[in-house]
Amino acid sequence: MARKQKRSWGATLTIIPFWVLILGAYVGTMIWTVFISMTSSKMLPNSTFVGFDQYRRLFATDRWNIAVHNIIIYGALLMMLCLVIGFLMAVMLDSRIRAEDTVRTIVLYPYAMSFIVTGLIWQWMMNPTVGLEKAMHDFGWTSFSFDWLVTSDKAIYALVIAGVWQASGLITALMLAGLRGIDQDIWKASRVDGIPTWRVYFSIVLPMMRPTIVTAVVLMSLSVIKAYDLVVALTGGGPGLSTDVPAKFIMDFFFERANIGLATAACSVLLAFVLVFFTPWFYFEYFREKKGNR
């Protein structure tokens, strides 16, 4: 008994440095960010408390409201298109096609690229003077137009195209893993009963893949909230503010406009959104099931 307690204390002492690191590096910095957002900090942090003034200024700033509007459009379209394309690609790969390994590598390859490289590739592709539009004109299709990068009301959709191209490979891999986890006896039973394949997917397979779909949505949501590199590389937030996003707003006010108070207020709003959105999911997905199993 004494030996067992000694081992337990040893394990506890071993993980203490990790807890200190987590509390200091994550929780501590979050608390510090929220505190600074309630001060009048400009170029350097100070401790002059101003309450929620920075938040009032933030929500009265047109640029912030445009950035939030853009990220909602970008996030909703990105997740919807990635889920649909990823699932269809996974169904295709799950049908045991020829050269599956090669196709799977090609599909997943864009995800291996950084957002900067992805943005530069699509910036070239969508450039009217050197990209796809010029190629079509050279082939004789002179009426073809693909100038979304320089059109304010379409630039956000150009961002969506690049994002979907980069992320759909990962979603395909997740969906394929989920499909391969489905018991083959279900398919055999559905064939014996004469159930159409599309109905098996919608009524049986998709509900059984709920954990996979939830994981994909969570991963994409985190990617959407952090969206910065792709925006800077592809559009720089323009034309005008048509592709501005919260992460770019924060970085600009941190390092270019020297307004730490307003930037940390924006950071705190994103943190609050993440907590409000993910905490209920985290609870219902893990703790509620564990309580139900007791």
mmCIF file of N, CA and C in Angstrom, residues 94 96 179-180 182-189 191:
data_model
loop_
_atom_site.group_PDB
_atom_site.id
_atom_site.type_symbol
_atom_site.label_atom_id
_atom_site.label_comp_id
_atom_site.label_asym_id
_atom_site.label_seq_id
_atom_site.Cartn_x
_atom_site.Cartn_y
_atom_site.Cartn_z
ATOM 1 N N ASP A 94 -14.061 4.801 -51.270
ATOM 2 C CA ASP A 94 -14.492 3.608 -50.539
ATOM 3 C C ASP A 94 -15.050 2.534 -51.471
ATOM 4 N N ARG A 96 -13.524 1.137 -53.729
ATOM 5 C CA ARG A 96 -12.380 0.320 -54.156
ATOM 6 C C ARG A 96 -12.019 0.596 -55.608
ATOM 7 N N LEU A 179 -16.092 5.899 -43.026
ATOM 8 C CA LEU A 179 -16.788 4.908 -43.862
ATOM 9 C C LEU A 179 -16.184 3.517 -43.702
ATOM 10 N N ARG A 180 -14.851 3.472 -43.601
ATOM 11 C CA ARG A 180 -14.192 2.167 -43.451
ATOM 12 C C ARG A 180 -14.494 1.546 -42.091
ATOM 13 N N ILE A 182 -17.511 1.447 -40.850
ATOM 14 C CA ILE A 182 -18.884 0.919 -40.867
ATOM 15 C C ILE A 182 -18.847 -0.602 -41.051
ATOM 16 N N ASP A 183 -19.619 -1.309 -40.246
ATOM 17 C CA ASP A 183 -19.664 -2.775 -40.321
ATOM 18 C C ASP A 183 -20.189 -3.220 -41.700
ATOM 19 N N GLN A 184 -19.441 -4.068 -42.364
ATOM 20 C CA GLN A 184 -19.832 -4.532 -43.705
ATOM 21 C C GLN A 184 -21.128 -5.340 -43.676
ATOM 22 N N ASP A 185 -21.472 -5.912 -42.526
ATOM 23 C CA ASP A 185 -22.729 -6.666 -42.430
ATOM 24 C C ASP A 185 -23.939 -5.764 -42.683
ATOM 25 N N ILE A 186 -23.800 -4.479 -42.378
ATOM 26 C CA ILE A 186 -24.903 -3.544 -42.638
ATOM 27 C C ILE A 186 -25.162 -3.435 -44.134
ATOM 28 N N TRP A 187 -24.073 -3.361 -44.912
ATOM 29 C CA TRP A 187 -24.244 -3.294 -46.366
ATOM 30 C C TRP A 187 -24.846 -4.592 -46.906
ATOM 31 N N LYS A 188 -24.386 -5.715 -46.364
ATOM 32 C CA LYS A 188 -24.922 -7.012 -46.824
ATOM 33 C C LYS A 188 -26.414 -7.105 -46.506
ATOM 34 N N ALA A 189 -26.806 -6.701 -45.294
ATOM 35 C CA ALA A 189 -28.217 -6.766 -44.904
ATOM 36 C C ALA A 189 -29.076 -5.834 -45.762
ATOM 37 N N ARG A 191 -28.476 -4.922 -48.850
ATOM 38 C CA ARG A 191 -28.616 -5.496 -50.194
ATOM 39 C C ARG A 191 -29.644 -6.624 -50.196
#
